[in-house]
């Protein structure tokens, strides 16, 4: 979709959200709502599938496993499953969500650097694919695999140590990263080859070296290392022991405009340039995209409750802050978000640009969505839209100040321009917050 069409569609949705009383109105009890573009999510999933299908030798098995942590909502997982995607999970909670969404074990992949023996045993019993993170985990798997037969494909995650992107906390492939077996450490490669030869049930290699801030070429370089290692292991084994490469996710998105950022087709081109043999059908593929599937399809709408001025800086106090945009509040330079101004009726707000802070409701000074941002001067009752928040924002709630998880509605737009909302997650009630805060154990510390 062209960027003007994206903006026009968003404006239609914002107005509909106000008209249908999902958010807004100074006396409304709904100061905040989160929206997900159901049509957009479908389109992204289709683009992912098509990009790999176009490049892969016909008949090559491929599983696109959505990284659940990016948007851990059962209706989202089910929507993606309906488009043919599976799930990548990294905790018992995420696995339970995938199962609640009806995602079959054969389309589920368990990663995570810290799996307990009980988690591993459950995954092996269910037949879920498991990627071991380290030598000690592999030793636990030895015992479990010997104790009970399993249908689970098992792999090992490697860290290619290809270097960092521009956000340190999200760079998974640095020389000292906590993830996977560090491939370039002395003796590591030989140990890995031997580990496979000793364990005929190891059939996969896994990497996840991309993330926001990592250039495509660097991600592709990691995949090239993965492929070369698979070839080395298979040559040593004298058979195609490694039959599947899990290349992870990590495609960045553009948070500065309505451009999508690198496309899946562009990523596939980068992979073809770096590792042409990846697509020749020798190996089945698994991918684990999260952010790039969901980010662009999320929108937060929050009411401006008050405005004020402090040290001559105008400040808009809104209901959206650190509870939804945790990374933005704590690392604003790495995670800037756009702020789109709307009036109380949900119409785009125009006017001369004034530098103002857009603050959230939490009781700490860093709770800002934007500092000195040039916007038409906001007033009480206006709304702000925060786009690109479909992954790792409102779906990764931060419970500071006991602020509730807001409602999430999916939306679709009919060809004649009607917007239909569907509740995907109800708002957390005050009663929920009290119960989760130990109300049933109120006397426990007396
Ligand atoms: C987080 C994660 C992903 C998804 O990363 P995105 O940047 O959201 O695409 C995939 N695989 C693993 C192992 C992860 O930890």
CSV table of C-alpha atoms and ligand atoms in Angstrom, one decimal:
chain,number,residue,atom,x,y,z
A,1,UNK,CA,0.0,0.0,0.0
A,2,UNK,CA,1.3,3.5,-0.8
A,3,UNK,CA,2.1,5.6,2.3
A,4,UNK,CA,-0.8,8.1,1.6
A,5,UNK,CA,-3.2,5.2,1.5
A,6,UNK,CA,-1.8,3.9,4.8
A,7,UNK,CA,-2.3,7.3,6.4
A,8,UNK,CA,-5.8,7.7,5.0
A,9,UNK,CA,-6.8,4.2,6.2
A,10,UNK,CA,-5.4,4.9,9.6
A,11,UNK,CA,-7.4,8.2,9.8
A,12,UNK,CA,-10.6,6.3,8.9
A,13,UNK,CA,-9.9,3.8,11.7
A,14,UNK,CA,-9.2,6.5,14.3
A,15,UNK,CA,-12.4,8.3,13.5
A,16,UNK,CA,-14.3,5.0,13.7
A,17,UNK,CA,-12.7,4.2,17.1
A,18,UNK,CA,-14.0,7.5,18.5
A,19,UNK,CA,-17.4,7.1,16.9
A,20,UNK,CA,-17.8,3.6,18.1
A,21,UNK,CA,-16.7,4.8,21.6
A,22,UNK,CA,-13.6,2.6,21.9
A,23,UNK,CA,-11.7,5.6,23.1
A,24,UNK,CA,-12.1,9.4,23.8
A,25,UNK,CA,-14.5,11.8,25.3
A,26,UNK,CA,-13.5,13.6,28.5
A,27,UNK,CA,-16.0,11.7,30.6
A,28,UNK,CA,-15.3,8.4,28.9
A,29,UNK,CA,-13.9,5.6,31.0
A,30,UNK,CA,-11.8,4.7,28.0
A,31,UNK,CA,-8.8,6.9,27.8
A,32,UNK,CA,-6.7,4.4,26.0
A,33,UNK,CA,-7.1,1.7,23.4
A,34,UNK,CA,-4.8,-0.5,21.3
A,35,UNK,CA,-5.7,-1.5,17.8
A,36,UNK,CA,-4.4,-4.2,15.5
A,37,UNK,CA,-4.9,-4.2,11.7
A,38,UNK,CA,-6.1,-7.7,11.0
A,39,UNK,CA,-5.9,-7.2,7.2
A,40,UNK,CA,-2.4,-5.9,7.5
A,41,UNK,CA,-1.2,-8.8,9.6
A,42,UNK,CA,-2.7,-11.2,7.0
A,43,UNK,CA,-0.9,-9.3,4.2
A,44,UNK,CA,2.4,-9.4,6.0
A,45,UNK,CA,2.1,-13.2,6.6
A,46,UNK,CA,1.2,-13.7,2.9
A,47,UNK,CA,4.2,-11.6,1.8
A,48,UNK,CA,6.6,-13.6,4.0
A,49,UNK,CA,5.3,-16.9,2.6
A,50,UNK,CA,5.4,-15.7,-1.0
A,51,UNK,CA,8.9,-14.3,-0.7
A,52,UNK,CA,10.4,-17.7,0.4
A,53,UNK,CA,8.2,-19.7,-1.9
A,54,UNK,CA,9.4,-17.8,-4.9
A,55,UNK,CA,13.0,-18.6,-4.1
A,56,UNK,CA,12.9,-22.1,-2.7
A,57,UNK,CA,13.2,-25.3,-4.9
A,58,UNK,CA,9.7,-26.7,-5.3
A,59,UNK,CA,8.7,-29.1,-2.5
A,60,UNK,CA,11.2,-27.8,0.0
A,61,UNK,CA,9.7,-28.0,3.5
A,62,UNK,CA,9.4,-24.6,5.1
A,63,UNK,CA,7.9,-23.5,8.4
A,64,UNK,CA,7.4,-19.8,9.2
A,65,UNK,CA,7.2,-19.8,13.0
A,66,UNK,CA,5.9,-16.5,14.4
A,67,UNK,CA,8.1,-15.4,17.4
A,68,UNK,CA,5.3,-15.3,20.1
A,69,UNK,CA,7.1,-12.9,22.3
A,70,UNK,CA,6.5,-10.1,19.7
A,71,UNK,CA,2.7,-10.3,20.2
A,72,UNK,CA,1.6,-12.9,22.8
A,73,UNK,CA,-2.1,-12.8,22.1
A,74,UNK,CA,-4.0,-16.0,21.4
A,75,UNK,CA,-6.2,-14.4,18.7
A,76,UNK,CA,-3.1,-13.1,16.9
A,77,UNK,CA,-1.5,-16.6,17.0
A,78,UNK,CA,-4.7,-18.1,15.7
A,79,UNK,CA,-5.0,-15.5,12.9
A,80,UNK,CA,-1.4,-16.3,11.9
A,81,UNK,CA,-2.0,-20.0,12.1
A,82,UNK,CA,-5.0,-19.5,9.7
A,83,UNK,CA,-2.5,-18.0,7.2
A,84,UNK,CA,-0.3,-21.0,7.5
A,85,UNK,CA,2.2,-19.8,10.1
A,86,UNK,CA,3.4,-21.7,13.2
A,87,UNK,CA,4.9,-20.5,16.5
A,88,UNK,CA,8.3,-20.0,18.0
A,89,UNK,CA,8.0,-20.1,21.8
A,90,UNK,CA,10.5,-19.4,24.5
A,91,UNK,CA,8.7,-20.1,27.8
A,92,UNK,CA,6.0,-22.3,29.2
A,93,UNK,CA,3.6,-19.4,29.0
A,94,UNK,CA,4.3,-18.9,25.3
A,95,UNK,CA,4.0,-22.6,24.6
A,96,UNK,CA,0.6,-22.6,26.4
A,97,UNK,CA,-0.5,-19.6,24.3
A,98,UNK,CA,0.5,-21.4,21.1
A,99,UNK,CA,-1.4,-24.5,22.2
A,100,UNK,CA,-4.5,-22.4,23.2
A,101,UNK,CA,-4.4,-21.0,19.7
A,102,UNK,CA,-4.5,-24.5,18.3
A,103,UNK,CA,-1.1,-24.4,16.8
A,104,UNK,CA,0.0,-28.1,16.4
A,105,UNK,CA,3.2,-29.4,17.9
A,106,UNK,CA,4.6,-30.1,14.5
A,107,UNK,CA,4.4,-26.3,13.7
A,108,UNK,CA,5.9,-25.2,17.0
A,109,UNK,CA,9.6,-24.5,17.8
A,110,UNK,CA,10.9,-24.2,21.3
A,111,UNK,CA,13.9,-21.9,21.8
A,112,UNK,CA,15.0,-20.0,24.9
A,113,UNK,CA,18.4,-20.2,26.6
A,114,UNK,CA,17.0,-21.3,30.0
A,115,UNK,CA,14.7,-24.3,29.6
A,116,UNK,CA,14.2,-26.5,32.6
A,117,UNK,CA,14.4,-30.3,32.4
A,118,UNK,CA,10.6,-30.4,32.8
A,119,UNK,CA,10.1,-28.0,29.9
A,120,UNK,CA,12.4,-30.1,27.7
A,121,UNK,CA,10.7,-33.3,28.7
A,122,UNK,CA,7.2,-31.8,27.8
A,123,UNK,CA,8.5,-30.5,24.5
A,124,UNK,CA,10.0,-33.9,23.6
A,125,UNK,CA,6.8,-35.7,24.6
A,126,UNK,CA,4.7,-33.4,22.5
A,127,UNK,CA,7.0,-33.7,19.5
A,128,UNK,CA,7.8,-29.9,19.4
A,129,UNK,CA,11.0,-28.9,17.7
A,130,UNK,CA,13.7,-28.0,20.2
A,131,UNK,CA,16.8,-25.9,19.7
A,132,UNK,CA,19.4,-26.5,22.4
A,133,UNK,CA,21.3,-23.4,23.4
A,134,UNK,CA,24.4,-24.8,25.0
A,135,UNK,CA,26.5,-27.8,25.9
A,136,UNK,CA,24.9,-28.4,29.3
A,137,UNK,CA,21.4,-28.4,27.7
A,138,UNK,CA,22.6,-30.9,25.1
A,139,UNK,CA,23.7,-33.2,27.9
A,140,UNK,CA,20.3,-33.0,29.5
A,141,UNK,CA,18.8,-33.8,26.2
A,142,UNK,CA,21.1,-36.9,25.9
A,143,UNK,CA,19.5,-38.3,29.0
A,144,UNK,CA,15.9,-37.4,28.0
A,145,UNK,CA,16.3,-38.8,24.5
A,146,UNK,CA,17.7,-42.0,25.9
A,147,UNK,CA,14.9,-42.3,28.4
A,148,UNK,CA,11.9,-42.0,26.0
A,149,UNK,CA,11.5,-42.0,22.3
A,150,UNK,CA,10.6,-38.6,20.7
A,151,UNK,CA,9.3,-37.3,17.5
A,152,UNK,CA,10.8,-33.9,18.1
A,153,UNK,CA,13.4,-32.6,15.7
A,154,UNK,CA,16.3,-31.4,17.8
A,155,UNK,CA,18.9,-28.7,16.8
A,156,UNK,CA,21.6,-26.6,18.3
A,157,UNK,CA,21.7,-22.8,18.2
A,158,UNK,CA,24.9,-21.2,17.2
A,159,UNK,CA,26.2,-17.7,17.6
A,160,UNK,CA,28.2,-16.8,14.5
A,161,UNK,CA,29.9,-14.0,16.3
A,162,UNK,CA,29.5,-11.8,13.2
A,163,UNK,CA,29.2,-8.6,15.2
A,164,UNK,CA,26.7,-6.1,16.6
A,165,UNK,CA,24.0,-3.9,15.1
A,166,UNK,CA,23.4,-0.4,16.3
A,167,UNK,CA,21.4,-1.4,19.5
A,168,UNK,CA,23.7,-3.2,21.8
A,169,UNK,CA,20.9,-4.7,24.0
A,170,UNK,CA,19.4,-6.3,20.9
A,171,UNK,CA,22.5,-7.6,19.2
A,172,UNK,CA,22.5,-11.4,19.4
A,173,UNK,CA,25.6,-12.2,17.4
A,174,UNK,CA,28.4,-10.3,19.3
A,175,UNK,CA,31.5,-12.2,20.3
A,176,UNK,CA,30.2,-12.4,23.9
A,177,UNK,CA,26.5,-12.8,23.3
A,178,UNK,CA,24.6,-15.0,25.7
A,179,UNK,CA,22.9,-17.0,22.9
A,180,UNK,CA,23.9,-20.3,21.4
A,181,UNK,CA,27.3,-22.0,21.0
A,182,UNK,CA,29.9,-19.4,20.1
A,183,UNK,CA,31.2,-20.7,16.8
A,184,UNK,CA,34.5,-18.9,16.6
A,185,UNK,CA,35.7,-19.7,20.1
A,186,UNK,CA,38.7,-22.0,20.1
A,187,UNK,CA,37.7,-25.6,19.6
A,188,UNK,CA,34.0,-24.8,19.3
A,189,UNK,CA,33.6,-25.9,15.7
A,190,UNK,CA,35.3,-29.2,16.2
A,191,UNK,CA,33.2,-29.8,19.3
A,192,UNK,CA,30.0,-29.1,17.4
A,193,UNK,CA,30.9,-31.4,14.5
A,194,UNK,CA,31.7,-34.2,17.1
A,195,UNK,CA,28.5,-33.4,19.0
A,196,UNK,CA,26.5,-34.1,15.9
A,197,UNK,CA,28.4,-37.3,14.9
A,198,UNK,CA,27.8,-38.6,18.5
A,199,UNK,CA,24.1,-37.8,18.3
A,200,UNK,CA,22.4,-39.1,15.2
A,201,UNK,CA,19.1,-37.5,16.5
A,202,UNK,CA,20.5,-34.0,16.1
A,203,UNK,CA,19.2,-32.9,12.7
A,204,UNK,CA,19.0,-29.1,12.8
A,205,UNK,CA,21.1,-26.0,13.2
A,206,UNK,CA,19.6,-22.7,14.5
A,207,UNK,CA,20.6,-19.1,14.4
A,208,UNK,CA,18.9,-15.9,15.2
A,209,UNK,CA,21.3,-13.2,14.5
A,210,UNK,CA,19.1,-10.3,13.3
A,211,UNK,CA,17.2,-7.7,15.2
A,212,UNK,CA,16.1,-4.1,15.1
A,213,UNK,CA,19.3,-2.2,14.1
A,214,UNK,CA,21.1,-5.1,12.4
A,215,UNK,CA,21.7,-4.6,8.6
A,216,UNK,CA,20.4,-7.4,6.3
A,217,UNK,CA,23.9,-8.2,5.0
A,218,UNK,CA,25.1,-8.9,8.6
A,219,UNK,CA,22.0,-11.2,9.2
A,220,UNK,CA,22.7,-13.0,5.9
A,221,UNK,CA,26.4,-13.4,6.8
A,222,UNK,CA,25.3,-15.3,9.9
A,223,UNK,CA,23.0,-17.6,7.8
A,224,UNK,CA,26.0,-18.2,5.5
A,225,UNK,CA,28.0,-19.4,8.5
A,226,UNK,CA,25.1,-21.7,9.6
A,227,UNK,CA,24.9,-23.2,6.1
A,228,UNK,CA,28.7,-23.8,5.9
A,229,UNK,CA,28.6,-25.6,9.3
A,230,UNK,CA,25.7,-27.8,8.1
A,231,UNK,CA,27.7,-28.8,5.0
A,232,UNK,CA,30.8,-29.5,7.2
A,233,UNK,CA,28.8,-31.7,9.6
A,234,UNK,CA,27.1,-33.6,6.8
A,235,UNK,CA,30.4,-34.2,5.0
A,236,UNK,CA,31.8,-35.5,8.2
A,237,UNK,CA,28.8,-37.7,8.8
A,238,UNK,CA,28.8,-38.9,5.2
A,239,UNK,CA,25.0,-38.4,5.1
A,240,UNK,CA,22.5,-35.6,5.2
A,241,UNK,CA,22.3,-35.6,9.0
A,242,UNK,CA,21.4,-31.9,9.2
A,243,UNK,CA,18.3,-31.7,7.2
A,244,UNK,CA,16.8,-28.4,8.4
A,245,UNK,CA,18.2,-24.9,9.0
A,246,UNK,CA,16.3,-22.6,11.3
A,247,UNK,CA,17.4,-19.1,10.3
A,248,UNK,CA,15.6,-17.2,13.0
A,249,UNK,CA,13.9,-13.8,12.5
A,250,UNK,CA,15.2,-10.3,13.1
A,251,UNK,CA,14.1,-8.3,10.2
A,252,UNK,CA,14.1,-4.6,11.3
A,253,UNK,CA,11.2,-2.2,10.7
A,254,UNK,CA,11.1,1.5,10.0
A,255,UNK,CA,9.7,3.4,13.0
A,256,UNK,CA,10.1,6.8,11.4
A,257,UNK,CA,7.6,6.6,8.6
A,258,UNK,CA,4.8,4.5,7.0
A,259,UNK,CA,7.4,2.8,4.9
A,260,UNK,CA,7.6,-0.8,5.9
A,261,UNK,CA,11.4,-1.0,6.0
A,262,UNK,CA,13.2,-4.0,4.4
A,263,UNK,CA,10.7,-6.3,2.7
A,264,UNK,CA,10.8,-10.1,3.0
A,265,UNK,CA,11.5,-10.2,-0.7
A,266,UNK,CA,14.5,-7.9,-0.1
A,267,UNK,CA,15.7,-10.1,2.7
A,268,UNK,CA,15.4,-13.2,0.5
A,269,UNK,CA,17.5,-11.4,-2.2
A,270,UNK,CA,20.1,-10.6,0.4
A,271,UNK,CA,20.1,-14.3,1.5
A,272,UNK,CA,20.3,-15.5,-2.1
A,273,UNK,CA,23.3,-13.2,-2.7
A,274,UNK,CA,25.1,-14.4,0.5
A,275,UNK,CA,24.1,-18.1,0.5
A,276,UNK,CA,22.7,-19.2,-2.9
A,277,UNK,CA,22.7,-22.8,-1.9
A,278,UNK,CA,20.3,-22.1,0.9
A,279,UNK,CA,17.4,-22.3,-1.4
A,280,UNK,CA,18.4,-25.4,-3.5
A,281,UNK,CA,16.2,-27.8,-1.5
A,282,UNK,CA,19.1,-29.6,0.3
A,283,UNK,CA,17.7,-28.2,3.6
A,284,UNK,CA,14.2,-27.6,4.9
A,285,UNK,CA,13.9,-24.1,6.3
A,286,UNK,CA,12.4,-22.6,9.5
A,287,UNK,CA,12.0,-18.9,10.0
A,288,UNK,CA,11.1,-17.1,13.2
A,289,UNK,CA,10.0,-13.6,12.4
A,290,UNK,CA,8.3,-11.4,15.0
A,291,UNK,CA,8.6,-7.7,14.8
A,292,UNK,CA,8.5,-7.5,11.0
A,293,UNK,CA,5.1,-9.3,10.9
A,294,UNK,CA,3.3,-7.3,13.5
A,295,UNK,CA,5.0,-3.9,14.3
A,296,UNK,CA,3.4,-1.9,11.5
A,297,UNK,CA,-0.1,-3.2,12.3
A,298,UNK,CA,-0.4,-1.8,15.8
A,299,UNK,CA,-1.8,1.6,16.8
A,300,UNK,CA,-2.2,3.0,20.3
A,301,UNK,CA,-4.8,5.8,20.8
A,302,UNK,CA,-4.6,7.8,24.0
A,303,UNK,CA,-6.5,10.8,25.3
A,304,UNK,CA,-4.6,13.9,26.3
A,305,UNK,CA,-5.9,14.4,29.8
A,306,UNK,CA,-4.1,17.7,30.7
A,307,UNK,CA,-1.6,20.1,29.2
A,308,UNK,CA,0.8,22.4,31.0
A,309,UNK,CA,4.0,24.2,30.6
A,310,UNK,CA,7.2,23.6,32.6
A,311,UNK,CA,10.3,25.7,32.2
A,312,UNK,CA,8.6,27.1,29.0
A,313,UNK,CA,8.3,23.6,27.6
A,314,UNK,CA,4.7,22.7,26.7
A,315,UNK,CA,3.8,19.2,28.0
A,316,UNK,CA,0.9,17.0,27.1
A,317,UNK,CA,0.0,14.5,29.8
A,318,UNK,CA,-1.6,11.4,28.2
A,319,UNK,CA,-2.6,7.9,29.2
A,320,UNK,CA,0.1,6.2,27.0
A,321,UNK,CA,3.6,5.9,28.4
A,322,UNK,CA,6.0,3.5,29.9
A,323,UNK,CA,3.4,0.7,30.4
A,324,UNK,CA,3.1,0.4,26.6
A,325,UNK,CA,6.3,1.8,25.3
A,326,UNK,CA,8.8,0.6,27.9
A,327,UNK,CA,11.8,0.6,25.6
A,328,UNK,CA,11.0,4.1,24.3
A,329,UNK,CA,10.8,5.4,27.9
A,330,UNK,CA,14.1,3.8,29.0
A,331,UNK,CA,16.1,4.0,25.8
A,332,UNK,CA,14.5,6.9,23.8
A,333,UNK,CA,17.3,7.2,21.3
A,334,UNK,CA,17.1,3.6,20.2
A,335,UNK,CA,13.3,3.3,20.2
A,336,UNK,CA,11.8,6.6,19.0
A,337,UNK,CA,8.0,6.5,18.2
A,338,UNK,CA,6.0,8.7,16.0
A,339,UNK,CA,3.2,10.8,17.6
A,340,UNK,CA,0.2,11.5,15.4
A,341,UNK,CA,-2.1,14.3,16.6
A,342,UNK,CA,-5.9,14.0,16.4
A,343,UNK,CA,-8.7,16.1,17.8
A,344,UNK,CA,-11.3,14.8,20.2
A,345,UNK,CA,-13.5,13.7,17.3
A,346,UNK,CA,-10.6,11.7,15.8
A,347,UNK,CA,-9.8,14.0,13.0
A,348,UNK,CA,-6.2,14.7,12.2
A,349,UNK,CA,-5.1,17.9,14.0
A,350,UNK,CA,-3.4,20.6,12.0
A,351,UNK,CA,-1.7,23.8,13.2
A,352,UNK,CA,1.7,25.4,13.6
A,353,UNK,CA,4.4,23.1,14.9
A,354,UNK,CA,5.3,23.6,18.6
A,355,UNK,CA,8.0,21.7,20.4
A,356,UNK,CA,6.3,19.8,23.2
A,357,UNK,CA,6.8,16.8,25.4
A,358,UNK,CA,4.4,13.9,25.2
A,359,UNK,CA,4.3,12.3,28.6
A,360,UNK,CA,2.7,9.2,30.0
A,361,UNK,CA,0.8,8.6,33.2
A,362,UNK,CA,3.5,6.9,35.3
A,363,UNK,CA,5.2,8.5,38.3
A,364,UNK,CA,8.7,8.8,37.1
A,365,UNK,CA,10.3,11.6,35.2
A,366,UNK,CA,11.5,9.5,32.2
A,367,UNK,CA,7.9,8.5,31.3
A,368,UNK,CA,7.9,10.3,27.9
A,369,UNK,CA,6.9,9.1,24.5
A,370,UNK,CA,8.6,12.0,22.9
A,371,UNK,CA,10.6,15.0,24.1
A,372,UNK,CA,10.5,18.4,22.4
A,373,UNK,CA,8.6,16.9,19.5
A,374,UNK,CA,7.3,19.4,16.9
A,375,UNK,CA,3.5,19.0,16.7
A,376,UNK,CA,0.4,21.1,16.5
A,377,UNK,CA,-0.2,22.2,20.1
A,378,UNK,CA,-2.1,19.5,21.9
A,379,UNK,CA,-5.0,20.3,24.2
A,380,UNK,CA,-7.1,18.4,26.7
A,381,UNK,CA,-9.4,15.9,25.1
A,382,UNK,CA,-7.2,15.6,22.0
A,383,UNK,CA,-6.0,12.1,21.1
A,384,UNK,CA,-2.5,11.0,20.2
A,385,UNK,CA,-1.9,8.0,17.9
A,386,UNK,CA,1.2,6.0,18.3
A,387,UNK,CA,1.7,3.8,15.2
A,388,UNK,CA,4.0,0.9,14.6
A,389,UNK,CA,3.3,-0.5,18.1
A,390,UNK,CA,2.0,-4.0,17.1
A,391,UNK,CA,5.1,-5.8,18.3
A,392,UNK,CA,6.9,-5.6,21.7
A,393,UNK,CA,4.9,-2.5,22.7
A,394,UNK,CA,1.4,-2.9,24.1
A,395,UNK,CA,1.7,-6.7,23.8
A,396,UNK,CA,4.7,-6.6,26.2
A,397,UNK,CA,3.0,-4.7,29.0
A,398,UNK,CA,5.0,-3.3,31.9
A,399,UNK,CA,3.0,-3.2,35.2
A,400,UNK,CA,4.6,-0.1,36.7
A,401,UNK,CA,2.3,1.9,38.9
A,402,UNK,CA,-0.2,-0.9,38.6
A,403,UNK,CA,-1.3,0.6,35.3
A,404,UNK,CA,-3.7,-1.9,33.6
A,405,UNK,CA,-3.1,-3.7,30.4
A,406,UNK,CA,-5.4,-1.9,28.0
A,407,UNK,CA,-7.9,-3.5,25.7
A,408,UNK,CA,-6.7,-4.7,22.2
A,409,UNK,CA,-9.2,-4.6,19.3
A,410,UNK,CA,-8.5,-6.0,15.9
A,411,UNK,CA,-10.0,-4.2,12.9
A,412,UNK,CA,-10.8,-4.8,9.3
A,413,UNK,CA,-12.0,-2.2,6.8
A,414,UNK,CA,-14.6,-3.2,4.2
A,415,UNK,CA,-14.2,-2.1,0.6
A,416,UNK,CA,-16.9,0.5,1.2
A,417,UNK,CA,-14.9,2.0,4.1
A,418,UNK,CA,-16.7,0.6,7.1
A,419,UNK,CA,-14.4,-0.2,10.0
A,420,UNK,CA,-15.3,-3.3,12.1
A,421,UNK,CA,-13.6,-3.8,15.4
A,422,UNK,CA,-13.3,-7.2,17.3
A,423,UNK,CA,-12.2,-7.4,20.9
A,424,UNK,CA,-9.0,-9.5,21.0
A,425,UNK,CA,-8.0,-8.8,24.6
A,426,UNK,CA,-10.2,-7.2,27.2
A,427,UNK,CA,-8.7,-4.4,29.4
A,428,UNK,CA,-7.3,-5.6,32.7
A,429,UNK,CA,-9.8,-4.5,35.4
A,430,UNK,CA,-8.9,-3.0,38.7
A,431,UNK,CA,-10.2,-6.2,40.3
A,432,UNK,CA,-7.8,-8.3,38.1
A,433,UNK,CA,-4.9,-6.1,39.3
A,434,UNK,CA,-5.9,-6.6,42.9
A,435,UNK,CA,-6.2,-10.3,42.5
A,436,UNK,CA,-2.8,-10.6,40.8
A,437,UNK,CA,-1.3,-8.6,43.5
A,438,UNK,CA,-1.9,-11.3,46.1
A,439,UNK,CA,-5.3,-10.2,47.4
A,440,UNK,CA,-6.1,-13.8,48.3
A,441,UNK,CA,-3.1,-13.8,50.5
A,442,UNK,CA,-3.7,-10.5,52.2
A,443,UNK,CA,-2.8,-11.7,55.7
A,444,UNK,CA,0.2,-13.7,54.6
A,445,UNK,CA,2.8,-11.4,56.0
A,446,UNK,CA,1.1,-10.5,59.3
B,1,LIG,C1,13.0,-12.6,19.5
B,1,LIG,C2,13.4,-13.8,18.7
B,1,LIG,C3,12.9,-13.9,17.4
B,1,LIG,C4,12.1,-12.8,16.7
B,1,LIG,O1,12.8,-11.7,16.5
B,1,LIG,P1,12.2,-10.4,15.7
B,1,LIG,O2,13.3,-9.4,15.7
B,1,LIG,O3,11.0,-10.0,16.4
B,1,LIG,O4,11.9,-10.9,14.3
B,1,LIG,C5,13.1,-15.1,16.7
B,1,LIG,N1,13.9,-16.1,17.2
B,1,LIG,C6,14.4,-16.0,18.5
B,1,LIG,C7,15.2,-17.1,19.0
B,1,LIG,C8,14.2,-14.9,19.2
B,1,LIG,O5,14.7,-14.8,20.5
